[in-house]
CSV table of C-alpha atoms and ligand atoms in Angstrom, one decimal:
chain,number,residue,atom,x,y,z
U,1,UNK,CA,2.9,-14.7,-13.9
U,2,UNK,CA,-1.1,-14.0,-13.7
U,3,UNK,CA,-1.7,-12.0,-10.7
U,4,UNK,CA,-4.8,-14.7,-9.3
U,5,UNK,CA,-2.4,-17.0,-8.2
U,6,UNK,CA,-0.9,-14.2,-6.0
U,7,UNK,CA,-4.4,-13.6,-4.4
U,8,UNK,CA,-6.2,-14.2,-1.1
U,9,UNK,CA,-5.0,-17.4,0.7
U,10,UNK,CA,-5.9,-18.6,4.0
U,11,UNK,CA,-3.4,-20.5,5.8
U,12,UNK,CA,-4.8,-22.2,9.3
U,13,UNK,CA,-1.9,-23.2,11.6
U,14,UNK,CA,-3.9,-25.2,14.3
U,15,UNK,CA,-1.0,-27.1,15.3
U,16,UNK,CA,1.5,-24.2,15.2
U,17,UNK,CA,1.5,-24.4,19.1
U,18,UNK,CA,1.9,-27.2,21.5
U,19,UNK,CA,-1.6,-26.4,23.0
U,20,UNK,CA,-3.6,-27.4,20.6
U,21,UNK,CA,-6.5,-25.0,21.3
U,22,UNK,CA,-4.4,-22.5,20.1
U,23,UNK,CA,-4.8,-21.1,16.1
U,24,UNK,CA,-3.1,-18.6,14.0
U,25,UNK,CA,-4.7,-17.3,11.0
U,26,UNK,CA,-3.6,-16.1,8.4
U,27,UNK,CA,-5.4,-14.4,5.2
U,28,UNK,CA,-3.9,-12.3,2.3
U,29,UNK,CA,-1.4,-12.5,-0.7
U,30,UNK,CA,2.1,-13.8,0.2
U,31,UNK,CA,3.6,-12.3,-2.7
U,32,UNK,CA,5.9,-9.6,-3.4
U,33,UNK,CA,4.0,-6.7,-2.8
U,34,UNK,CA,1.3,-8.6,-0.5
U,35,UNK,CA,-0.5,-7.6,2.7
U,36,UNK,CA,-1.5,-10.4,4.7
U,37,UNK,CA,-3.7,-10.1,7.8
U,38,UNK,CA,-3.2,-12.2,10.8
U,39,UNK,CA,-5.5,-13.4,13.4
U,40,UNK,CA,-3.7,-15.1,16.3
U,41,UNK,CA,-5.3,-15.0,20.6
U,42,UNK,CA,-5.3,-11.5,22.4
U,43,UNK,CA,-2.5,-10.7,24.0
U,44,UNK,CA,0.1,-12.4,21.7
U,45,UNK,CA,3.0,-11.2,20.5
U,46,UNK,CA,4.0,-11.2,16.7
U,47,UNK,CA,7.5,-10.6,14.9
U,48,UNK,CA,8.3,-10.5,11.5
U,49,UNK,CA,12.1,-11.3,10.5
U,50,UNK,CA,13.2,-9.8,13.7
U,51,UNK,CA,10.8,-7.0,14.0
U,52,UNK,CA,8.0,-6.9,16.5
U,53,UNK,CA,4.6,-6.1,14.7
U,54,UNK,CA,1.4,-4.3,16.4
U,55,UNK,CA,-1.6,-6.9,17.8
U,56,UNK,CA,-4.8,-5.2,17.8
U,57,UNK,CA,-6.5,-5.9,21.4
U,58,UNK,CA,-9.1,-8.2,19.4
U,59,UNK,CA,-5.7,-9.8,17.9
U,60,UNK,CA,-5.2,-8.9,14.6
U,61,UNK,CA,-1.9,-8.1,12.8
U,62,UNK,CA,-0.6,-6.8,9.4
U,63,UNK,CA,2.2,-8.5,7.6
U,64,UNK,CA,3.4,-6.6,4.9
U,65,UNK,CA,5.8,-7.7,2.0
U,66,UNK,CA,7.9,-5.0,0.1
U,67,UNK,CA,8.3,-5.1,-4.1
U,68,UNK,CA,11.4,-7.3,-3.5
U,69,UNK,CA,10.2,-9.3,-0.7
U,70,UNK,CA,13.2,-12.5,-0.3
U,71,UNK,CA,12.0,-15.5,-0.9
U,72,UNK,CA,11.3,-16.9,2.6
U,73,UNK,CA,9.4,-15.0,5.8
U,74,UNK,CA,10.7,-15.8,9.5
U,75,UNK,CA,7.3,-15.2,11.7
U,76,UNK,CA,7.4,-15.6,15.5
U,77,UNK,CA,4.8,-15.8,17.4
U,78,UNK,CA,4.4,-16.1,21.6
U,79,UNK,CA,1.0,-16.3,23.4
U,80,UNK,CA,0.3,-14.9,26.1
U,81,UNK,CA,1.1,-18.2,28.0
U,82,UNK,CA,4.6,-18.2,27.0
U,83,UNK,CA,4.1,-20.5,23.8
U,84,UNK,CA,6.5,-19.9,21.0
U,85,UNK,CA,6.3,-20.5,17.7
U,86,UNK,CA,8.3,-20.4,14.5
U,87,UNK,CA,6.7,-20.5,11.0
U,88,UNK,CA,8.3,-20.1,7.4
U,89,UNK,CA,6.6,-18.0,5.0
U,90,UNK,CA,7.2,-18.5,1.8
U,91,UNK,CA,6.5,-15.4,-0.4
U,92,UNK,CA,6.4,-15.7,-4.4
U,93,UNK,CA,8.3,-13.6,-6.3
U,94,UNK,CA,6.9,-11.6,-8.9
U,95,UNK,CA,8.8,-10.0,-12.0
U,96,UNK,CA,8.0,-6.5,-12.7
U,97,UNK,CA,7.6,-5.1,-15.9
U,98,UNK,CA,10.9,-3.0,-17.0
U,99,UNK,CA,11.2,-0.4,-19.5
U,100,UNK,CA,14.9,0.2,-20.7
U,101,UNK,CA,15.2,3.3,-22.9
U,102,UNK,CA,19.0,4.6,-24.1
U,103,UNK,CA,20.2,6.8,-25.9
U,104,UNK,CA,18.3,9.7,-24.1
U,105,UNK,CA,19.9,13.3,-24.7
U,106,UNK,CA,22.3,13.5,-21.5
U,107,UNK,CA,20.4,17.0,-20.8
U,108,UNK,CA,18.4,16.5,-17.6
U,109,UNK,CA,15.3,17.6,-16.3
U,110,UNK,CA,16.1,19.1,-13.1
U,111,UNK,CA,13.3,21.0,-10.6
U,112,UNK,CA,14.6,24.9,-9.8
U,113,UNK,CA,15.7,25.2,-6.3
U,114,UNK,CA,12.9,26.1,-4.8
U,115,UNK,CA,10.6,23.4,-6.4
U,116,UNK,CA,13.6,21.2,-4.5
U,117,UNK,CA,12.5,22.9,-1.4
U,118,UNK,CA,9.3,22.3,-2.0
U,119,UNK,CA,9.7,18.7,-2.9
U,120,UNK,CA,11.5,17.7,0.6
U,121,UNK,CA,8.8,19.9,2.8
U,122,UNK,CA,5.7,17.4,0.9
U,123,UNK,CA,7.9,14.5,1.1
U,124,UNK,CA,8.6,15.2,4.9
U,125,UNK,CA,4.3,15.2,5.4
U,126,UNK,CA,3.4,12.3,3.6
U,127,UNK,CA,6.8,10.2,5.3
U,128,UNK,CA,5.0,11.5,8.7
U,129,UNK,CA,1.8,10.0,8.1
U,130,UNK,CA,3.7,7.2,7.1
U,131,UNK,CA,5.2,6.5,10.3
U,132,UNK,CA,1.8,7.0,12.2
U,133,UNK,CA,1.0,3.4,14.1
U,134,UNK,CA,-2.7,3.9,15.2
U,135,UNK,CA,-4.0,1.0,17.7
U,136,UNK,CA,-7.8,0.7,15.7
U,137,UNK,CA,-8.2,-2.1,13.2
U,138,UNK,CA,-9.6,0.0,10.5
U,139,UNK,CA,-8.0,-2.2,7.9
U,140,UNK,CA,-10.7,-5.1,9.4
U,141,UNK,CA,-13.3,-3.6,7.2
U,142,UNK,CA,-11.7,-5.0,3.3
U,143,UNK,CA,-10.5,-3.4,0.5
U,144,UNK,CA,-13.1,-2.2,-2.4
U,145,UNK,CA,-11.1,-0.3,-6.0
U,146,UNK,CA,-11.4,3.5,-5.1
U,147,UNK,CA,-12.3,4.1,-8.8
U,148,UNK,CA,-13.2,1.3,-11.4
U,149,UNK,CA,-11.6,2.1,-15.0
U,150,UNK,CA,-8.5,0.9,-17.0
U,151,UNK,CA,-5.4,0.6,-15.1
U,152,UNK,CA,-3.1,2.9,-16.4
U,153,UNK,CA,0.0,1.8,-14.3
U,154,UNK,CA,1.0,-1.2,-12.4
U,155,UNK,CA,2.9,-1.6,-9.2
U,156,UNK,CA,6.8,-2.4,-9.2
U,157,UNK,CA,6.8,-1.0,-13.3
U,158,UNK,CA,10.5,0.9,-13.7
U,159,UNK,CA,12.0,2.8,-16.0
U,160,UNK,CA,15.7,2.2,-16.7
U,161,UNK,CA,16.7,5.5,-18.6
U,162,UNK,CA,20.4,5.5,-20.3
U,163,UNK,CA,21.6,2.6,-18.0
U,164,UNK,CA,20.1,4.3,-14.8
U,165,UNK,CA,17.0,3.0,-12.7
U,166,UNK,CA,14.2,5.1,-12.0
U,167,UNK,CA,12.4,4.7,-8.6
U,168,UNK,CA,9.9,1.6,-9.4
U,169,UNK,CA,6.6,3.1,-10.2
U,170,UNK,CA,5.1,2.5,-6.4
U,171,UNK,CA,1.3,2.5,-6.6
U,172,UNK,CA,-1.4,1.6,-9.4
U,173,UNK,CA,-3.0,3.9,-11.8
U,174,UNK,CA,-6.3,4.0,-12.8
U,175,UNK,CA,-8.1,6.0,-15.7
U,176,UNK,CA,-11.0,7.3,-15.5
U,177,UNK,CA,-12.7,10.2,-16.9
U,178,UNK,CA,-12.3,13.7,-15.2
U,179,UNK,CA,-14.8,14.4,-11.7
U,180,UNK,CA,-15.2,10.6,-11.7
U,181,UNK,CA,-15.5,10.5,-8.2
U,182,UNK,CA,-13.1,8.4,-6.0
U,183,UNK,CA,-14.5,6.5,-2.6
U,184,UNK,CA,-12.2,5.2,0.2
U,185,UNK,CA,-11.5,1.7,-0.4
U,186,UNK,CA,-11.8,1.3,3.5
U,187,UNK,CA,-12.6,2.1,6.1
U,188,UNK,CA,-10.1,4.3,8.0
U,189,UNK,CA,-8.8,8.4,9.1
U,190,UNK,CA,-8.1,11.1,7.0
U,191,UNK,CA,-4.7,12.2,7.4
U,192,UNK,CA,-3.7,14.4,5.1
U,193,UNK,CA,-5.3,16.7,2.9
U,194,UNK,CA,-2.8,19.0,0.5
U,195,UNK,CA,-4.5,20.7,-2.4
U,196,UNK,CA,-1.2,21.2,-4.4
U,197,UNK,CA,1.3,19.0,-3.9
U,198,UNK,CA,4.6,19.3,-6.6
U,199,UNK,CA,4.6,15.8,-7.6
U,200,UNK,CA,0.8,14.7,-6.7
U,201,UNK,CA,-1.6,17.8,-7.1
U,202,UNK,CA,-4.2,17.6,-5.0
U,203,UNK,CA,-4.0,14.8,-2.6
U,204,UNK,CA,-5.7,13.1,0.6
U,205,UNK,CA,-4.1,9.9,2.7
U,206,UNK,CA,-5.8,8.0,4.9
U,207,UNK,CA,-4.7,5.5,7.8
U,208,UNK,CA,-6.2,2.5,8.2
U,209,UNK,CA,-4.9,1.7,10.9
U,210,UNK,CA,-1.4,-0.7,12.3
U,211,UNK,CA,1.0,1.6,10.0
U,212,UNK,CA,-1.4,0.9,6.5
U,213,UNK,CA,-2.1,4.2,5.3
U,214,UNK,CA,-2.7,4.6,1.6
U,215,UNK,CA,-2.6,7.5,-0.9
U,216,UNK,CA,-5.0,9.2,-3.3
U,217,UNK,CA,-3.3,11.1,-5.9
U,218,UNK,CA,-3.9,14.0,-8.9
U,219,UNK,CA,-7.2,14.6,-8.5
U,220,UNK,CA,-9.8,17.4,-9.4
U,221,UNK,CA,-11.5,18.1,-5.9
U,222,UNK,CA,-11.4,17.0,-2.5
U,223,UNK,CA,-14.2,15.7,-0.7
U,224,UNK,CA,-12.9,14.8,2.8
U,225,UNK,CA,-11.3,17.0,5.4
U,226,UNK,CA,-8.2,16.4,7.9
U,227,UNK,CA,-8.8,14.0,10.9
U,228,UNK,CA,-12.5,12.6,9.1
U,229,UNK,CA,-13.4,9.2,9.9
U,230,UNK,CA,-14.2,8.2,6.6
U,231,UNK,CA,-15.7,4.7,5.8
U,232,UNK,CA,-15.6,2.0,3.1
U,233,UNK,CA,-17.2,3.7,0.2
U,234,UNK,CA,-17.2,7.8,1.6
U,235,UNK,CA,-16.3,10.1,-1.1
U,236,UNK,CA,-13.2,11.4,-1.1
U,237,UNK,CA,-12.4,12.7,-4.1
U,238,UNK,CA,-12.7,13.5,-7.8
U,239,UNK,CA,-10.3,12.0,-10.8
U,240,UNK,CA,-8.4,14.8,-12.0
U,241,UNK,CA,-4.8,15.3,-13.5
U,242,UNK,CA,-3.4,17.6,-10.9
U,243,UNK,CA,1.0,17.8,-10.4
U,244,UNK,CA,2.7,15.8,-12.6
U,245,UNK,CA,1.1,14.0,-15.3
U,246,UNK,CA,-0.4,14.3,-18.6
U,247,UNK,CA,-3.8,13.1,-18.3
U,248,UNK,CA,-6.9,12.7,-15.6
U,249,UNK,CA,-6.1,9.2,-13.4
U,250,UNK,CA,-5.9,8.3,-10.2
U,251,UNK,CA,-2.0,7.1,-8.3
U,252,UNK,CA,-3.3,5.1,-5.6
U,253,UNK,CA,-1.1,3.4,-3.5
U,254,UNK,CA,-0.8,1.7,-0.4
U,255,UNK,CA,2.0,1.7,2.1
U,256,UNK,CA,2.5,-0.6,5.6
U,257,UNK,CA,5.3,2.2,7.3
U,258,UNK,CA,8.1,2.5,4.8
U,259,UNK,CA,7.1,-0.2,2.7
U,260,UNK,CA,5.2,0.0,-0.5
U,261,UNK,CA,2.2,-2.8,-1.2
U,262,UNK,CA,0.3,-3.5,-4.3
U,263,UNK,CA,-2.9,-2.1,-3.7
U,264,UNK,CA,-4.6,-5.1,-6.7
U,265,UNK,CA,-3.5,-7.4,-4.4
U,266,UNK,CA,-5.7,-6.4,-1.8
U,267,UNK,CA,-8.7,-6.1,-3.9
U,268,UNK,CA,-8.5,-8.5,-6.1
U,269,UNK,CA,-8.7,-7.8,-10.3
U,270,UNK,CA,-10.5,-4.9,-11.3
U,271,UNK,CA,-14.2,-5.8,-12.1
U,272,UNK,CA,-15.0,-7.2,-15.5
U,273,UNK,CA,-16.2,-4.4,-18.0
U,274,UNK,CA,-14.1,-1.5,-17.1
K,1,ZN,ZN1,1.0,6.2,-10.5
């Protein structure tokens, strides 16, 4: 499946309520892997399959679908009024490039303990910022590429290696050359900054605001520090090929909470010529 038939829809519910005067909109990829953002009156209340979803005081919302997204969406909505309203989402399903490789040496390649120990501490951080639920719509502002070049990686790839699944690959990768240097794709908070993580190498994460925070990964320098307000388009980094990898690209990725997005689907294709 092409990925343009995955982007940007706008989907006007002007009946969705009894009172007419009252609209929902809603503007994003409903695909697996898609962020959609959601317009509805001040001082609704929003719930996606059961779980109640954060209304920004101007009334936005963030719906976010996972890799393997079911088929159909349940979102609730109640004004303020009392209102209530049930809609259906239907979300495409997308199928994700898998690499099967057997016949692998059964040795494996295991981290010492205390690269293990290591591992859980920088896991625990960047879970942490995860979690964070900031009130301000930073995420209003749009989604440019951090860093235009190849991409490298897609989101949802796997690796199957002698019959067992890898974790899916969770972000997108783009090449570029090294000290290419990397903006924030939005606007939003810094909220990490680790210059050598195991995995990652240097890294930065910034929230943007509802639960979306997203992740820069591997690169040469940083450019921001913790707790900057950074805007669409601020430096924040250089490509490098810091932690583990074989050559200078970027890992960006871009989480709602727990679940992982596909950060092309917020941009839309990379730009002709790269
Ligand atoms: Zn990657």
């Amino acid at each position: 499946m092409g990925l343009i038939p995955l982007l940007f829809m706008t989907i006007l519910l002007a009946g969705a309520f009894p009172a007419a005067a009252q609209e929902l909109q809603l503007t994003g990829s409903f695909a697996q892997g898609g962020l959609v953002i959601g317009r509805i009156d001040p001082g609704a209340r929003v719930a996606l399959d059961g779980k109640d979803v954060r209304v920004s005081k101007e009334g936005m919302f963030l719906l976010g679908f996972g890799r393997d997204a079911a088929a159909a969406a349940e979102l609730r909505l109640v004004l303020a009024d009392g209102a209530e309203s049930v809609q259906t989402l239907r979300i495409t399903q997308r199928e994700y490039k898998i690499q099967r490789i057997d016949g692998l040496p059964t040795k494996k390649v295991t981290p010492d303990p205390a690269s293990v120990k290591r591992i859980s501490i920088e896991n625990a951080m960047i879970k942490k910022v995860r979690a964070v639920d900031t009130d301000r719509a930073y995420f209003a502002s749009g989604f440019d590429w951090p860093v235009k070049g190849p991409i490298s990686g897609v989101f949802g790839s796997q690796r199957v290696l002698n019959g067992k699944p890898k974790n899916p690959h969770n972000g997108v990768d783009v090449a570029a050359p090294q000290g290419t240097v990397i903006v924030a794709p939005a606007d939003g908070v810094v909220a990490l900054v680790h210059g050598d993580m195991f995995y990652t190498g240097k890294t930065v994460m910034i929230d943007h605001g509802h639960g979306l925070t997203s992740v820069y990964a591997h690169m040469s320098a940083i450019l921001v520090k913790d707790g900057q307000k950074v805007a669409r388009g601020t430096p924040i980094g250089k490509i490098g090929k810091t932690g583990r990898v074989t050559g200078p690209h970027l890992h960006w990725g871009v989480t709602l909470f727990g679940t992982h997005l596909d950060p092309r689907l917020l941009t839309g294709p990379m730009p002709k010529g790269n």
